[in-house]
Short mmCIF file of C-alpha atoms and ligand atoms in Angstrom, two decimals:
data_model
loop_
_atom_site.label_atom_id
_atom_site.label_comp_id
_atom_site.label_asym_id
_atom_site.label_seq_id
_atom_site.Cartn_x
_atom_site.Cartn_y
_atom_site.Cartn_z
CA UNK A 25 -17.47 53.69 -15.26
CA UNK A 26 -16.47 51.48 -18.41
CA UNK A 27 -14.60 49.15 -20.30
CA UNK A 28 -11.89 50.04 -22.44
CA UNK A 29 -11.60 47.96 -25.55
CA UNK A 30 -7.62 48.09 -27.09
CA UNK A 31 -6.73 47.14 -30.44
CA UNK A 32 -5.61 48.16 -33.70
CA UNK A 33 -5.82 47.29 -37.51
CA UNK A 34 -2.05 46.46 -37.65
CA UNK A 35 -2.73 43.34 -35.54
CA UNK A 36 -4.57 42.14 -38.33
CA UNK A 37 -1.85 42.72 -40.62
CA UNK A 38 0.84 40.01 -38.76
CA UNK A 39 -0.19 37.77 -41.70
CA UNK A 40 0.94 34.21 -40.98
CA UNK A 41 0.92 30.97 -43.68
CA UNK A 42 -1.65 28.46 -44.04
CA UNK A 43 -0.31 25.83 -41.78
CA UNK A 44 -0.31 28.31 -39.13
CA UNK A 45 -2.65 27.93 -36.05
CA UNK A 46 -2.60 31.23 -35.17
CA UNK A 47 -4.18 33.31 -38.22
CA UNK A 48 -5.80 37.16 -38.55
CA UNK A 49 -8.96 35.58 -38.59
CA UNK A 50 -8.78 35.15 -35.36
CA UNK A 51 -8.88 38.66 -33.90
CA UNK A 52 -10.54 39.75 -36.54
CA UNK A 53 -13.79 37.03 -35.28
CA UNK A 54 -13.39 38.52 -31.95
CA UNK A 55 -13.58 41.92 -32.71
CA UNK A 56 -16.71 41.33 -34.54
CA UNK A 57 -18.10 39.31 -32.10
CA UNK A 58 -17.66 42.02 -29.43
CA UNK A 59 -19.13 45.00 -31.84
CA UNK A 60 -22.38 44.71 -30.08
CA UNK A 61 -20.63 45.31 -26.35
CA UNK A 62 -20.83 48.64 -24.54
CA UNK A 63 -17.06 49.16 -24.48
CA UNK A 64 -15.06 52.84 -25.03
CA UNK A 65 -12.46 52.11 -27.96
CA UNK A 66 -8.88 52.98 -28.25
CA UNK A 67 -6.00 52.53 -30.62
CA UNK A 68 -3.13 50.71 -29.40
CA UNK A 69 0.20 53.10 -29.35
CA UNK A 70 3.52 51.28 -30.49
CA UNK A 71 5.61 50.01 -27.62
CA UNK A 72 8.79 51.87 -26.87
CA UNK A 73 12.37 49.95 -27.33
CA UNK A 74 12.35 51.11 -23.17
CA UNK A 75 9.45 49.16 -22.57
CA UNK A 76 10.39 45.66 -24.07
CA UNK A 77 14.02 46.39 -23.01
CA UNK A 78 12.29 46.00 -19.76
CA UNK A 79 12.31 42.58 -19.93
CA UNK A 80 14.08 41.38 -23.09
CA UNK A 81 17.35 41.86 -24.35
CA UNK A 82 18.56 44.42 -26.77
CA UNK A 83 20.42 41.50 -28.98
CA UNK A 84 17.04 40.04 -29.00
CA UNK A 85 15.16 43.18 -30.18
CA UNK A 86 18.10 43.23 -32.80
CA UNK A 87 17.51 39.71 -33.73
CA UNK A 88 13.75 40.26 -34.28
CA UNK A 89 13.87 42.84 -36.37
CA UNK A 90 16.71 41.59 -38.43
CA UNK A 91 14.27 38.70 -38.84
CA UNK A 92 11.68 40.92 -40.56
CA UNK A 93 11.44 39.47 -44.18
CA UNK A 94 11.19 41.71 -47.57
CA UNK A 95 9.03 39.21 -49.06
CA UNK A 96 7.59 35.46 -47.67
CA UNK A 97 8.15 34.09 -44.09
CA UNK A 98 10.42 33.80 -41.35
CA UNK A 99 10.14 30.71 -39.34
CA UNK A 100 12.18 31.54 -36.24
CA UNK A 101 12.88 28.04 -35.46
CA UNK A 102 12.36 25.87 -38.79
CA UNK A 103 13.72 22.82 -36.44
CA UNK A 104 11.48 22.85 -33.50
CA UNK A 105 8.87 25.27 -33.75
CA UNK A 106 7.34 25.72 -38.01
CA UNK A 107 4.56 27.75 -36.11
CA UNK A 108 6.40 31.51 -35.20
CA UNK A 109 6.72 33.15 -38.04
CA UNK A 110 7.03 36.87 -39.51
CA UNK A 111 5.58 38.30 -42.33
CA UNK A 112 7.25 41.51 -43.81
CA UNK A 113 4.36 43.85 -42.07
CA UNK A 114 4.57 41.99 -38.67
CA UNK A 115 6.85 44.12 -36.55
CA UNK A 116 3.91 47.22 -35.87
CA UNK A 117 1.60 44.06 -34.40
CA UNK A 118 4.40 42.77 -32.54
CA UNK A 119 4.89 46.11 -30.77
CA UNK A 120 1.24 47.49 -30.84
CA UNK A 121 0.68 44.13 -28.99
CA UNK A 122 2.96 44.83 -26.29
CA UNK A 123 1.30 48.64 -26.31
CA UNK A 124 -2.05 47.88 -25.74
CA UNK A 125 -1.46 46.12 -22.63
CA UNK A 126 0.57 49.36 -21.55
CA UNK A 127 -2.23 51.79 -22.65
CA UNK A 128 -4.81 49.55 -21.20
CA UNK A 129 -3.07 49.53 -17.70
CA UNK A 130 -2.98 53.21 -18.28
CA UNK A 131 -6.44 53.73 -18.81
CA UNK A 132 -7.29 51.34 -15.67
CA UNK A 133 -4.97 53.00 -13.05
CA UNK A 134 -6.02 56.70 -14.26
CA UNK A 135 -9.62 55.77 -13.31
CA UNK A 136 -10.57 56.69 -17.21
CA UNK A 137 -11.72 52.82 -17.08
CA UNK A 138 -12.52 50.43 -14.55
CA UNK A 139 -11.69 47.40 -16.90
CA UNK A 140 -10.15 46.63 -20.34
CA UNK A 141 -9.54 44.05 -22.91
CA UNK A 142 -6.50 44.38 -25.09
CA UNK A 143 -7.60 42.73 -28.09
CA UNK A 144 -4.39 41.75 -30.09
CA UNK A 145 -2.17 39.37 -31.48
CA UNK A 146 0.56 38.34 -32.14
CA UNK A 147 -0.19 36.54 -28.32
CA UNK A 148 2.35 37.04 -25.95
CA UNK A 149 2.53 34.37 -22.77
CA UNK A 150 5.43 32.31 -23.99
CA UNK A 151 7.74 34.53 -25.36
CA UNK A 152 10.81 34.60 -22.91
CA UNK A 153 13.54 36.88 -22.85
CA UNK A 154 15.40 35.69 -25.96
CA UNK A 155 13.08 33.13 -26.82
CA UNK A 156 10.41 33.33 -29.45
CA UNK A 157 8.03 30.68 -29.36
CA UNK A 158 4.58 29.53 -29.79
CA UNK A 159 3.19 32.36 -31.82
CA UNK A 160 4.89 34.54 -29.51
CA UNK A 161 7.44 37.47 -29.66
CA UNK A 162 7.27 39.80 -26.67
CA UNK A 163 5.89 39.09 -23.27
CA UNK A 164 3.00 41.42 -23.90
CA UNK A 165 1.30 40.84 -20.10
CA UNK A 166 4.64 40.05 -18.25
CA UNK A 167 5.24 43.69 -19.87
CA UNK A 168 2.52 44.88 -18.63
CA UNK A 169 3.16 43.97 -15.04
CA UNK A 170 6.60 45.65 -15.31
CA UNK A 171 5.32 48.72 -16.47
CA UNK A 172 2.40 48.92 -13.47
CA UNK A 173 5.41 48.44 -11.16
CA UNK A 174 8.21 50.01 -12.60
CA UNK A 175 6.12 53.04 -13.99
CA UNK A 176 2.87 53.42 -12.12
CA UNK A 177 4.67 52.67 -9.15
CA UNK A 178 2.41 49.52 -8.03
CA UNK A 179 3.48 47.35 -5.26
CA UNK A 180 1.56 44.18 -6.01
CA UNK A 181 0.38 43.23 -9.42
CA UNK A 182 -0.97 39.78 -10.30
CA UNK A 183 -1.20 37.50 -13.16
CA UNK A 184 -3.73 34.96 -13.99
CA UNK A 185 -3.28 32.89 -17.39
CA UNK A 186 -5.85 30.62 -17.95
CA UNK A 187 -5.05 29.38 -21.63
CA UNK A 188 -4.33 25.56 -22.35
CA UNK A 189 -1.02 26.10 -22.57
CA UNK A 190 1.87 26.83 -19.99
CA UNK A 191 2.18 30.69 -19.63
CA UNK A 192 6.29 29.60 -20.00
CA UNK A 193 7.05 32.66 -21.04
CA UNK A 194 5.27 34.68 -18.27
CA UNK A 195 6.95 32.74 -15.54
CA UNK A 196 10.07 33.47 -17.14
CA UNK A 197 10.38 36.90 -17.26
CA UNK A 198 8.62 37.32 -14.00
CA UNK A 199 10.19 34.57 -12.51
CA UNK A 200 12.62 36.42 -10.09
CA UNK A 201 10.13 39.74 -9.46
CA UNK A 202 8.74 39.50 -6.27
CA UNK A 203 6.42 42.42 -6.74
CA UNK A 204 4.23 39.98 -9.50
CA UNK A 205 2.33 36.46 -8.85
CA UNK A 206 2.32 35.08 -11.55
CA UNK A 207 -0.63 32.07 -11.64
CA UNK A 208 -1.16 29.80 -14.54
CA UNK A 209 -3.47 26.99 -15.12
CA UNK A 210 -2.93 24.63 -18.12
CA UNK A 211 -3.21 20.99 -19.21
CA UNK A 212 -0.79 18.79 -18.44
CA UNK A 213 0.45 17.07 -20.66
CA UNK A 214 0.35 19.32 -23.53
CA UNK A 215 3.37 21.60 -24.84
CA UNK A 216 5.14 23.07 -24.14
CA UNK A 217 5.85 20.67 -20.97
CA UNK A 218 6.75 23.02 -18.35
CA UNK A 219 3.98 24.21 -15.63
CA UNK A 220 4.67 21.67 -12.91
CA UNK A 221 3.80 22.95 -9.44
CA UNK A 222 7.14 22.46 -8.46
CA UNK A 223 7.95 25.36 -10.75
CA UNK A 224 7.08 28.37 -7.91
CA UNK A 225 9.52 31.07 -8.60
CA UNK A 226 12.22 32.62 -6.98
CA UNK A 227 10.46 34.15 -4.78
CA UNK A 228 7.64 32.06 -4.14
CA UNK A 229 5.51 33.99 -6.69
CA UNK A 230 4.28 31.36 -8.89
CA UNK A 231 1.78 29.25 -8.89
CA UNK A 232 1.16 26.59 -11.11
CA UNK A 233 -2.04 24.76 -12.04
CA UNK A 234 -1.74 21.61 -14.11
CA UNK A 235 -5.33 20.37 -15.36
CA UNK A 236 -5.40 16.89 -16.82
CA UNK A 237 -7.10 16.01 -20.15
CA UNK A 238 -10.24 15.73 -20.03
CA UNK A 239 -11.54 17.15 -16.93
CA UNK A 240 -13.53 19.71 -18.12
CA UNK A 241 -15.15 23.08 -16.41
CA UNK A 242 -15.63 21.24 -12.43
CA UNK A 243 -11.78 19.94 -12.14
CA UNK A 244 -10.99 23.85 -13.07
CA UNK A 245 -13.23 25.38 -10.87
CA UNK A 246 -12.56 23.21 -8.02
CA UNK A 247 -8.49 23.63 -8.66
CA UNK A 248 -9.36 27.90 -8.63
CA UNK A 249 -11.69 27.57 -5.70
CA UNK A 250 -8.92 25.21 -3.90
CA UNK A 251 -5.69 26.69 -4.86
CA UNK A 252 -5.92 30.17 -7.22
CA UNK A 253 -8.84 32.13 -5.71
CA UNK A 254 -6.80 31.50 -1.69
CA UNK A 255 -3.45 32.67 -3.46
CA UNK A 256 -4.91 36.20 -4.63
CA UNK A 257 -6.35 36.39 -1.23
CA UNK A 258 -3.22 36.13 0.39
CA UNK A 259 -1.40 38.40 -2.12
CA UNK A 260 -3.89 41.27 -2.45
CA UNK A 261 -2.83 42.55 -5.77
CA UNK A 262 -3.23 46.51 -6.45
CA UNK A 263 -4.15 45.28 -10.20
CA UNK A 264 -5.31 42.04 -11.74
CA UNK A 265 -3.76 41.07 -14.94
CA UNK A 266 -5.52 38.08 -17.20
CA UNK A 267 -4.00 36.67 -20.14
CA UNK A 268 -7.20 35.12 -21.70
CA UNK A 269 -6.83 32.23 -24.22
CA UNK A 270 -9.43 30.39 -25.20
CA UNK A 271 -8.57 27.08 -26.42
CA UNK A 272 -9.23 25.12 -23.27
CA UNK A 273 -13.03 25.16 -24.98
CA UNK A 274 -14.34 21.87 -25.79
CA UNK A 275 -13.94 23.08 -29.84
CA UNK A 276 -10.30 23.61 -29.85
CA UNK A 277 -8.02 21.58 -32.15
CA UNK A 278 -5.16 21.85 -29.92
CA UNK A 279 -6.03 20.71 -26.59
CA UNK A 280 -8.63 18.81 -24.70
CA UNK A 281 -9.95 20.71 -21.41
CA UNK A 282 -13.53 20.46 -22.43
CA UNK A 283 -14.46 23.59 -21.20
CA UNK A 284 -17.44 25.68 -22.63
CA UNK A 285 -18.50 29.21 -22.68
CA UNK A 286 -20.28 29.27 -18.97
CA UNK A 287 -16.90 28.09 -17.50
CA UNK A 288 -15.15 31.39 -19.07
CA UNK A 289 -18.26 33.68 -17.59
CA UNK A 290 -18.02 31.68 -13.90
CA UNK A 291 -14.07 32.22 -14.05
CA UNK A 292 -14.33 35.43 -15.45
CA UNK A 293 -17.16 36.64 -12.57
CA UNK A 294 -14.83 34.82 -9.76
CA UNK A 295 -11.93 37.26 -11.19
CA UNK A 296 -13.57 40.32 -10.94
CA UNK A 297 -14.55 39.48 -7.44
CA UNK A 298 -11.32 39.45 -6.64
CA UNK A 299 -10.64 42.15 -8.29
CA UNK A 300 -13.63 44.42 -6.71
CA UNK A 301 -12.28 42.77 -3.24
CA UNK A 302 -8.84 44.52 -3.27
CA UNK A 303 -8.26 46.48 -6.63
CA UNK A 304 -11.34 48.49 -6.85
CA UNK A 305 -12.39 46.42 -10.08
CA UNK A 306 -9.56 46.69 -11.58
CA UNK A 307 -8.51 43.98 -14.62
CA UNK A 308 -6.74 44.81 -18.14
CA UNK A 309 -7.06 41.16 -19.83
CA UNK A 310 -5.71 40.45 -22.94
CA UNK A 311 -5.99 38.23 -25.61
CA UNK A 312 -3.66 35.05 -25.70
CA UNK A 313 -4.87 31.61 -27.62
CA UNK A 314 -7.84 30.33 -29.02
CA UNK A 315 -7.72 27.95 -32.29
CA UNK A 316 -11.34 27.21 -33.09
CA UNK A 317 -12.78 30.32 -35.01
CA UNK A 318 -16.70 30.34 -33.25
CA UNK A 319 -15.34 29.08 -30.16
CA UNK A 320 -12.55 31.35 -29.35
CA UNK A 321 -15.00 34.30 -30.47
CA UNK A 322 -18.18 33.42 -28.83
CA UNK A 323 -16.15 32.84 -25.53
CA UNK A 324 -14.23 35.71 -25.72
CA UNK A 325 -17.16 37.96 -26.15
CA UNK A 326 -18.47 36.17 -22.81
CA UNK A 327 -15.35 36.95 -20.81
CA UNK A 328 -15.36 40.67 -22.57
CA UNK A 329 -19.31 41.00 -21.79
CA UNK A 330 -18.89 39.86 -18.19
CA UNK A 331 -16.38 42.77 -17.86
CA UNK A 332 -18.22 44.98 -18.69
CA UNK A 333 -21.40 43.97 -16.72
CA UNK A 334 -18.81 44.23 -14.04
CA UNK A 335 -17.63 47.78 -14.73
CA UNK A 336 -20.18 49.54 -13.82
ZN1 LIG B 19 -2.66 28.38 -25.80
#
């Protein structure tokens, strides 16, 4: 068996301005970084107006394209957030985003892979139903879990988000699905100030994982060995999900986890053991944040190479 690598050139093409965290160099680092991995390549399809309709609302798939510019930049939110922004060839990134979480579920649950990383961007975990934010559009991974359930039939998929930040938008959109657990770890504080463990869903199906500043790779593995590891256990998902950001490493400009590339391979390992234990292997992860160019690619290709040590 394999692992399926997802991505396309148009990801590259969501161009974004200087001040912008979030830049094409990013993926494009990562992809290189990953060239000398084993993996089996595909092109990310174009997601459907049925699939994001899923979870977001057709005014909102109205509003986002409207918001496509001719020329320049769209800021979504030049009040709060000067960070999401469109360039005039965003929209086939936006949507081949969302796709390549579909088509790498696909490949996973036909048996064609065991594992894959969707390697995209625009990033995906905060964007809620009619909320850009945060670099993000479209829930590309709470997307993903719909369309394992709602498509493939799937009784129990799970989420695991272990960027800095709040998976906000995941929660949201999966908040009231009781077929999805939906676990993310983040520091707290840090924007976007949601993530308290009070926040659990209506259904019970969410866990949250504050991290404080500072604490570095033991705090997280003792808060997955204590809380997130138990909480798969007792769920027994039928596919493991992973939004995989990056920028809790030491590097990153925007936050201050402190932890380094052996804390991705040990979390990455513990997730495929879960994984083997009740989804025969099964994880499609995907690509979330990650701010410090060498960083966010030399940890990525850790998490990617562990996958595919583990795919065989
Ligand atoms: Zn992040």
């Amino acid at each position: 068996m394999a692992t399926g690598l997802v991505t396309h050139p148009d990801c590259l093409a969501h161009v974004t301005p200087a001040h912008v965290h979030e830049q094409p160099a990013r993926l494009a680092l990562v992809l290189q970084a990953l060239d000398g991995l084993p993996l089996f390549r595909y092109a990310a399809p174009l997601a459907s107006d049925a699939a994001l309709l899923s979870l977001h609302s057709r005014a909102y798939l109205d509003h986002i394209r409207a918001a496509m510019p001719d020329t320049g930049f769209t800021v979504m939110d030049p009040d709060t957030d000067e960070e999401t922004v469109l360039s005039p060839t965003s929209l086939p990134a936006l949507l081949r985003a969302v796709g390549a979480v579909q088509k790498a579920i696909d490949l996973v649950l036909s048996g064609e892979v065991t594992n894959a990383f969707a390697a995209i961007r625009p990033p995906g975990h905060h964007a809620e139903r009619e909320l850009p934010m945060g670099f993000c559009f479209f829930g590309n991974v709470a997307l993903g879990a719909k369309h394992a359930l709602d498509i493939h039939g799937l009784d129990r998929v799970a989420i695991v988000d272990f960027d800095v930040h709040h998976g906000n938008g995941t929660q949201a959109l999966l908040w009231d699905e009781p077929r999805a657990l939906v676990i993310t770890s983040q520091q707290m504080p840090l924007w976007p100030d949601t993530g308290d463990v009070t926040e659990t869903g209506a259904h019970d199906n969410v866990l949250n994982v504050p991290l404080a500043p500072g604490s570095g790779g033991a705090a997280m593995r003792a808060a997955y060995e204590a809380q997130v590891f138990p909480r798969l256990d007792a769920f027994r998902p039928e596919l493991l999900l992973i939004s995989a950001g990056f920028d809790a490493h030491a590097a990153d400009p925007l936050a201050d986890l402190v932890w380094v590339e052996e804390d991705y391979e040990w979390l990455s390992h513990r997730l495929c053991d879960i994984a083997d234990r009740y989804c025969g292997g099964r994880v499609v992860s995907t690509l979330e944040g990650g701010y410090d160019l060498s960083a966010l690619a030399a940890s990525a290709a850790t998490h990617v190479r562990v996958l595919t040590e583990r795919s065989g």
